[in-house]
Amino acid sequence: KAAGGTSLTDMKCDYMYAIGNSKETADPQNCAQVQSTYGAACCDGRYTGKMACDVCKPWTGTLQPNKTFYKRCTNGDKEIDGTYPDLAACKAAGGTSLTDMKCDYMYAIGNSKETADPQNCAQVQSTYGAACCDGRYTGKMACDVCKPWTGTLQPNKTFYKRCTNGDKEIDGTYPDLAACKAAG
């Protein structure tokens, strides 16, 4: 079912004057969150601030802000779990819209209170960094899966094909989507 809206208003970046002068953003951490969240949409140039958690710090490259890291399928305000290459696949799963989530979102994640914690930051760096940072990972993993091996991690190699129906995983091994669909 659609969200049921009756009007759509363009929110212009001049609204940042009000946000920038609010009591809430006087707090340095809240200010950093607002700067990175809205700055990506409203400011030209590049981000030069310091993030509480720099997503690309353990990578040899830099953040690729215009790269899509996830396609978000929704129906109203409900997110439809899964991976969708296009709107048709999203609609087949019950969604009504598919939004490209761009890596500029990492500015907001990098300044959130949650990622200021070093353990949460390390998780974010490895999860989102793989999708949004160029170069190779140079950070230290809590568990390096390749340590007992003579080679290195091959990040683009497929190790498993996960078959799901909504948010439920279908156990088994499936060589292609047709086999997955037949099982689910």
PDB file of C-alpha atoms in Angstrom:
ATOM      1  CA  LYS A   1       0.000   0.000   0.000  1.00  0.00           C
ATOM      2  CA  ALA A   2       1.319   3.448  -0.863  1.00  0.00           C
ATOM      3  CA  ALA A   3       2.373   5.913   1.822  1.00  0.00           C
ATOM      4  CA  GLY A   4      -0.782   7.980   1.273  1.00  0.00           C
ATOM      5  CA  GLY A   5       0.744  11.445   0.974  1.00  0.00           C
ATOM      6  CA  THR A   6      -1.307  14.350  -0.335  1.00  0.00           C
ATOM      7  CA  SER A   7       1.421  16.876  -1.075  1.00  0.00           C
ATOM      8  CA  LEU A   8       5.126  17.032  -1.795  1.00  0.00           C
ATOM      9  CA  THR A   9       7.280  20.005  -0.783  1.00  0.00           C
ATOM     10  CA  ASP A  10      10.812  20.745  -1.967  1.00  0.00           C
ATOM     11  CA  MET A  11      12.904  21.375   1.134  1.00  0.00           C
ATOM     12  CA  LYS A  12      15.500  23.945   0.110  1.00  0.00           C
ATOM     13  CA  CYS A  13      18.951  24.206   1.622  1.00  0.00           C
ATOM     14  CA  ASP A  14      18.183  27.690   2.993  1.00  0.00           C
ATOM     15  CA  TYR A  15      16.530  25.750   5.841  1.00  0.00           C
ATOM     16  CA  MET A  16      20.091  25.051   7.031  1.00  0.00           C
ATOM     17  CA  TYR A  17      20.171  28.595   8.454  1.00  0.00           C
ATOM     18  CA  ALA A  18      17.493  27.545  10.966  1.00  0.00           C
ATOM     19  CA  ILE A  19      19.137  24.188  11.692  1.00  0.00           C
ATOM     20  CA  GLY A  20      22.562  25.788  12.047  1.00  0.00           C
ATOM     21  CA  ASN A  21      21.308  28.253  14.640  1.00  0.00           C
ATOM     22  CA  SER A  22      19.242  25.858  16.754  1.00  0.00           C
ATOM     23  CA  LYS A  23      20.086  25.030  20.395  1.00  0.00           C
ATOM     24  CA  GLU A  24      20.549  21.352  19.492  1.00  0.00           C
ATOM     25  CA  THR A  25      23.297  22.002  16.970  1.00  0.00           C
ATOM     26  CA  ALA A  26      25.265  24.170  19.398  1.00  0.00           C
ATOM     27  CA  ASP A  27      26.553  20.855  20.849  1.00  0.00           C
ATOM     28  CA  PRO A  28      29.776  20.008  18.911  1.00  0.00           C
ATOM     29  CA  GLN A  29      28.837  16.351  18.315  1.00  0.00           C
ATOM     30  CA  ASN A  30      25.333  17.259  17.111  1.00  0.00           C
ATOM     31  CA  CYS A  31      26.863  19.963  14.934  1.00  0.00           C
ATOM     32  CA  ALA A  32      29.282  17.471  13.338  1.00  0.00           C
ATOM     33  CA  GLN A  33      26.357  15.119  12.635  1.00  0.00           C
ATOM     34  CA  VAL A  34      24.345  17.920  10.989  1.00  0.00           C
ATOM     35  CA  GLN A  35      27.346  19.160   8.995  1.00  0.00           C
ATOM     36  CA  SER A  36      28.050  15.746   7.533  1.00  0.00           C
ATOM     37  CA  THR A  37      24.395  14.793   6.979  1.00  0.00           C
ATOM     38  CA  TYR A  38      23.114  17.961   5.345  1.00  0.00           C
ATOM     39  CA  GLY A  39      26.418  19.201   3.982  1.00  0.00           C
ATOM     40  CA  ALA A  40      26.555  16.297   1.525  1.00  0.00           C
ATOM     41  CA  ALA A  41      23.261  17.501   0.034  1.00  0.00           C
ATOM     42  CA  CYS A  42      23.586  21.280   0.419  1.00  0.00           C
ATOM     43  CA  CYS A  43      27.254  22.261   0.111  1.00  0.00           C
ATOM     44  CA  ASP A  44      29.531  22.209  -2.889  1.00  0.00           C
ATOM     45  CA  GLY A  45      33.195  21.328  -2.621  1.00  0.00           C
ATOM     46  CA  ARG A  46      34.482  18.398  -0.596  1.00  0.00           C
ATOM     47  CA  TYR A  47      34.259  17.463   3.072  1.00  0.00           C
ATOM     48  CA  THR A  48      37.313  18.567   5.064  1.00  0.00           C
ATOM     49  CA  GLY A  49      36.022  17.932   8.594  1.00  0.00           C
ATOM     50  CA  LYS A  50      37.200  15.238  10.975  1.00  0.00           C
ATOM     51  CA  MET A  51      34.766  12.360  11.440  1.00  0.00           C
ATOM     52  CA  ALA A  52      34.349  10.525  14.740  1.00  0.00           C
ATOM     53  CA  CYS A  53      34.688   7.359  12.645  1.00  0.00           C
ATOM     54  CA  ASP A  54      36.428   7.757   9.278  1.00  0.00           C
ATOM     55  CA  VAL A  55      34.946   4.923   7.233  1.00  0.00           C
ATOM     56  CA  CYS A  56      37.916   4.891   4.845  1.00  0.00           C
ATOM     57  CA  LYS A  57      40.749   5.256   7.393  1.00  0.00           C
ATOM     58  CA  PRO A  58      41.875   1.593   7.167  1.00  0.00           C
ATOM     59  CA  TRP A  59      41.708   1.663   3.356  1.00  0.00           C
ATOM     60  CA  THR A  60      44.475   2.814   1.017  1.00  0.00           C
ATOM     61  CA  GLY A  61      41.976   4.850  -1.022  1.00  0.00           C
ATOM     62  CA  THR A  62      39.348   7.485  -0.350  1.00  0.00           C
ATOM     63  CA  LEU A  63      35.580   7.685  -0.032  1.00  0.00           C
ATOM     64  CA  GLN A  64      33.717   7.521  -3.335  1.00  0.00           C
ATOM     65  CA  PRO A  65      30.665   9.667  -2.370  1.00  0.00           C
ATOM     66  CA  ASN A  66      28.713   9.220  -5.623  1.00  0.00           C
ATOM     67  CA  LYS A  67      28.991   5.419  -5.644  1.00  0.00           C
ATOM     68  CA  THR A  68      25.840   3.412  -4.811  1.00  0.00           C
ATOM     69  CA  PHE A  69      26.447   1.055  -1.889  1.00  0.00           C
ATOM     70  CA  TYR A  70      22.917  -0.286  -1.526  1.00  0.00           C
ATOM     71  CA  LYS A  71      19.583  -0.218  -3.345  1.00  0.00           C
ATOM     72  CA  ARG A  72      16.867   0.324  -0.726  1.00  0.00           C
ATOM     73  CA  CYS A  73      13.508  -1.253  -1.579  1.00  0.00           C
ATOM     74  CA  THR A  74      10.550   0.150   0.349  1.00  0.00           C
ATOM     75  CA  ASN A  75       6.785   0.068   0.485  1.00  0.00           C
ATOM     76  CA  GLY A  76       5.710   3.238   2.247  1.00  0.00           C
ATOM     77  CA  ASP A  77       7.901   3.513   5.341  1.00  0.00           C
ATOM     78  CA  LYS A  78       8.599  -0.251   5.488  1.00  0.00           C
ATOM     79  CA  GLU A  79      11.908  -1.502   4.102  1.00  0.00           C
ATOM     80  CA  ILE A  80      11.764  -4.761   2.147  1.00  0.00           C
ATOM     81  CA  ASP A  81      14.785  -6.896   3.104  1.00  0.00           C
ATOM     82  CA  GLY A  82      16.855  -8.275   0.275  1.00  0.00           C
ATOM     83  CA  THR A  83      19.007  -7.280  -2.673  1.00  0.00           C
ATOM     84  CA  TYR A  84      17.273  -5.797  -5.707  1.00  0.00           C
ATOM     85  CA  PRO A  85      19.038  -4.987  -8.990  1.00  0.00           C
ATOM     86  CA  ASP A  86      16.073  -2.981 -10.329  1.00  0.00           C
ATOM     87  CA  LEU A  87      12.587  -1.670  -9.530  1.00  0.00           C
ATOM     88  CA  ALA A  88      10.907  -4.689 -11.146  1.00  0.00           C
ATOM     89  CA  ALA A  89      12.647  -7.057  -8.693  1.00  0.00           C
ATOM     90  CA  CYS A  90      11.761  -4.739  -5.811  1.00  0.00           C
ATOM     91  CA  LYS A  91       8.093  -4.649  -6.878  1.00  0.00           C
ATOM     92  CA  ALA A  92       8.051  -8.450  -7.230  1.00  0.00           C
ATOM     93  CA  ALA A  93       9.094  -8.623  -3.553  1.00  0.00           C
ATOM     94  CA  GLY A  94       6.294  -6.269  -2.492  1.00  0.00           C
ATOM     95  CA  GLY A  95       8.107  -2.950  -2.717  1.00  0.00           C
ATOM     96  CA  THR A  96       6.893   0.204  -4.410  1.00  0.00           C
ATOM     97  CA  SER A  97      10.112   2.203  -4.730  1.00  0.00           C
ATOM     98  CA  LEU A  98      13.842   1.573  -5.074  1.00  0.00           C
ATOM     99  CA  THR A  99      16.293   4.226  -3.882  1.00  0.00           C
ATOM    100  CA  ASP A 100      20.019   4.258  -4.589  1.00  0.00           C
ATOM    101  CA  MET A 101      21.805   4.794  -1.265  1.00  0.00           C
ATOM    102  CA  LYS A 102      24.976   6.712  -2.122  1.00  0.00           C
ATOM    103  CA  CYS A 103      28.251   6.574  -0.241  1.00  0.00           C
ATOM    104  CA  ASP A 104      27.954  10.248   0.728  1.00  0.00           C
ATOM    105  CA  TYR A 105      25.787   8.780   3.528  1.00  0.00           C
ATOM    106  CA  MET A 106      29.090   7.690   5.123  1.00  0.00           C
ATOM    107  CA  TYR A 107      29.620  11.297   6.217  1.00  0.00           C
ATOM    108  CA  ALA A 108      26.527  11.001   8.400  1.00  0.00           C
ATOM    109  CA  ILE A 109      27.435   7.518   9.645  1.00  0.00           C
ATOM    110  CA  GLY A 110      30.984   8.657  10.373  1.00  0.00           C
ATOM    111  CA  ASN A 111      29.749  11.377  12.707  1.00  0.00           C
ATOM    112  CA  SER A 112      26.967   9.467  14.454  1.00  0.00           C
ATOM    113  CA  LYS A 113      27.197   8.915  18.210  1.00  0.00           C
ATOM    114  CA  GLU A 114      27.025   5.135  17.684  1.00  0.00           C
ATOM    115  CA  THR A 115      30.132   4.947  15.503  1.00  0.00           C
ATOM    116  CA  ALA A 116      32.216   7.071  17.893  1.00  0.00           C
ATOM    117  CA  ASP A 117      32.694   3.809  19.842  1.00  0.00           C
ATOM    118  CA  PRO A 118      35.921   2.186  18.514  1.00  0.00           C
ATOM    119  CA  GLN A 119      34.406  -1.310  18.174  1.00  0.00           C
ATOM    120  CA  ASN A 120      31.346   0.010  16.302  1.00  0.00           C
ATOM    121  CA  CYS A 121      33.641   2.141  14.149  1.00  0.00           C
ATOM    122  CA  ALA A 122      35.768  -0.878  13.165  1.00  0.00           C
ATOM    123  CA  GLN A 123      32.615  -2.765  12.141  1.00  0.00           C
ATOM    124  CA  VAL A 124      31.400   0.191  10.049  1.00  0.00           C
ATOM    125  CA  GLN A 125      34.823   0.647   8.449  1.00  0.00           C
ATOM    126  CA  SER A 126      34.976  -2.948   7.280  1.00  0.00           C
ATOM    127  CA  THR A 127      31.310  -3.222   6.265  1.00  0.00           C
ATOM    128  CA  TYR A 128      30.757   0.069   4.439  1.00  0.00           C
ATOM    129  CA  GLY A 129      34.382   0.684   3.540  1.00  0.00           C
ATOM    130  CA  ALA A 130      34.383  -2.371   1.282  1.00  0.00           C
ATOM    131  CA  ALA A 131      31.545  -0.821  -0.729  1.00  0.00           C
ATOM    132  CA  CYS A 132      32.449   2.877  -0.537  1.00  0.00           C
ATOM    133  CA  CYS A 133      36.236   3.255  -0.347  1.00  0.00           C
ATOM    134  CA  ASP A 134      38.645   2.557  -3.138  1.00  0.00           C
ATOM    135  CA  GLY A 135      41.986   0.922  -2.508  1.00  0.00           C
ATOM    136  CA  ARG A 136      42.569  -2.065  -0.286  1.00  0.00           C
ATOM    137  CA  TYR A 137      41.924  -2.742   3.395  1.00  0.00           C
ATOM    138  CA  THR A 138      44.941  -2.208   5.661  1.00  0.00           C
ATOM    139  CA  GLY A 139      43.194  -2.347   9.049  1.00  0.00           C
ATOM    140  CA  LYS A 140      43.597  -5.068  11.643  1.00  0.00           C
ATOM    141  CA  MET A 141      40.729  -7.545  11.868  1.00  0.00           C
ATOM    142  CA  ALA A 142      39.714  -9.081  15.193  1.00  0.00           C
ATOM    143  CA  CYS A 143      39.705 -12.406  13.307  1.00  0.00           C
ATOM    144  CA  ASP A 144      41.722 -12.479  10.096  1.00  0.00           C
ATOM    145  CA  VAL A 145      40.206 -15.364   8.112  1.00  0.00           C
ATOM    146  CA  CYS A 146      43.280 -15.484   5.847  1.00  0.00           C
ATOM    147  CA  LYS A 147      45.940 -15.583   8.595  1.00  0.00           C
ATOM    148  CA  PRO A 148      46.556 -19.344   8.372  1.00  0.00           C
ATOM    149  CA  TRP A 149      46.701 -19.122   4.558  1.00  0.00           C
ATOM    150  CA  THR A 150      49.658 -18.116   2.404  1.00  0.00           C
ATOM    151  CA  GLY A 151      47.525 -15.826   0.209  1.00  0.00           C
ATOM    152  CA  THR A 152      45.386 -12.766   0.785  1.00  0.00           C
ATOM    153  CA  LEU A 153      41.659 -12.114   0.958  1.00  0.00           C
ATOM    154  CA  GLN A 154      39.995 -12.070  -2.471  1.00  0.00           C
ATOM    155  CA  PRO A 155      37.177  -9.561  -1.793  1.00  0.00           C
ATOM    156  CA  ASN A 156      35.353  -9.948  -5.125  1.00  0.00           C
ATOM    157  CA  LYS A 157      35.216 -13.751  -5.069  1.00  0.00           C
ATOM    158  CA  THR A 158      31.755 -15.262  -4.372  1.00  0.00           C
ATOM    159  CA  PHE A 159      31.861 -17.707  -1.473  1.00  0.00           C
ATOM    160  CA  TYR A 160      28.139 -18.429  -1.129  1.00  0.00           C
ATOM    161  CA  LYS A 161      24.857 -17.808  -2.970  1.00  0.00           C
ATOM    162  CA  ARG A 162      22.250 -16.845  -0.382  1.00  0.00           C
ATOM    163  CA  CYS A 163      18.663 -17.746  -1.324  1.00  0.00           C
ATOM    164  CA  THR A 164      15.950 -15.818   0.531  1.00  0.00           C
ATOM    165  CA  ASN A 165      12.210 -15.318   0.484  1.00  0.00           C
ATOM    166  CA  GLY A 166      11.664 -11.893   2.040  1.00  0.00           C
ATOM    167  CA  ASP A 167      13.737 -11.922   5.214  1.00  0.00           C
ATOM    168  CA  LYS A 168      13.712 -15.740   5.543  1.00  0.00           C
ATOM    169  CA  GLU A 169      16.791 -17.603   4.318  1.00  0.00           C
ATOM    170  CA  ILE A 170      16.154 -20.814   2.363  1.00  0.00           C
ATOM    171  CA  ASP A 171      18.697 -23.448   3.416  1.00  0.00           C
ATOM    172  CA  GLY A 172      20.575 -25.197   0.656  1.00  0.00           C
ATOM    173  CA  THR A 173      22.999 -24.664  -2.199  1.00  0.00           C
ATOM    174  CA  TYR A 174      21.669 -23.014  -5.344  1.00  0.00           C
ATOM    175  CA  PRO A 175      23.667 -22.550  -8.563  1.00  0.00           C
ATOM    176  CA  ASP A 176      21.309 -19.870  -9.942  1.00  0.00           C
ATOM    177  CA  LEU A 177      18.156 -17.816  -9.316  1.00  0.00           C
ATOM    178  CA  ALA A 178      15.910 -20.381 -11.046  1.00  0.00           C
ATOM    179  CA  ALA A 179      16.978 -23.076  -8.558  1.00  0.00           C
ATOM    180  CA  CYS A 180      16.492 -20.639  -5.677  1.00  0.00           C
ATOM    181  CA  LYS A 181      12.969 -19.719  -6.884  1.00  0.00           C
ATOM    182  CA  ALA A 182      12.066 -23.394  -7.279  1.00  0.00           C
ATOM    183  CA  ALA A 183      13.070 -24.038  -3.654  1.00  0.00           C
ATOM    184  CA  GLY A 184      11.354 -21.005  -2.104  1.00  0.00           C
TER     185      GLY A 184
END
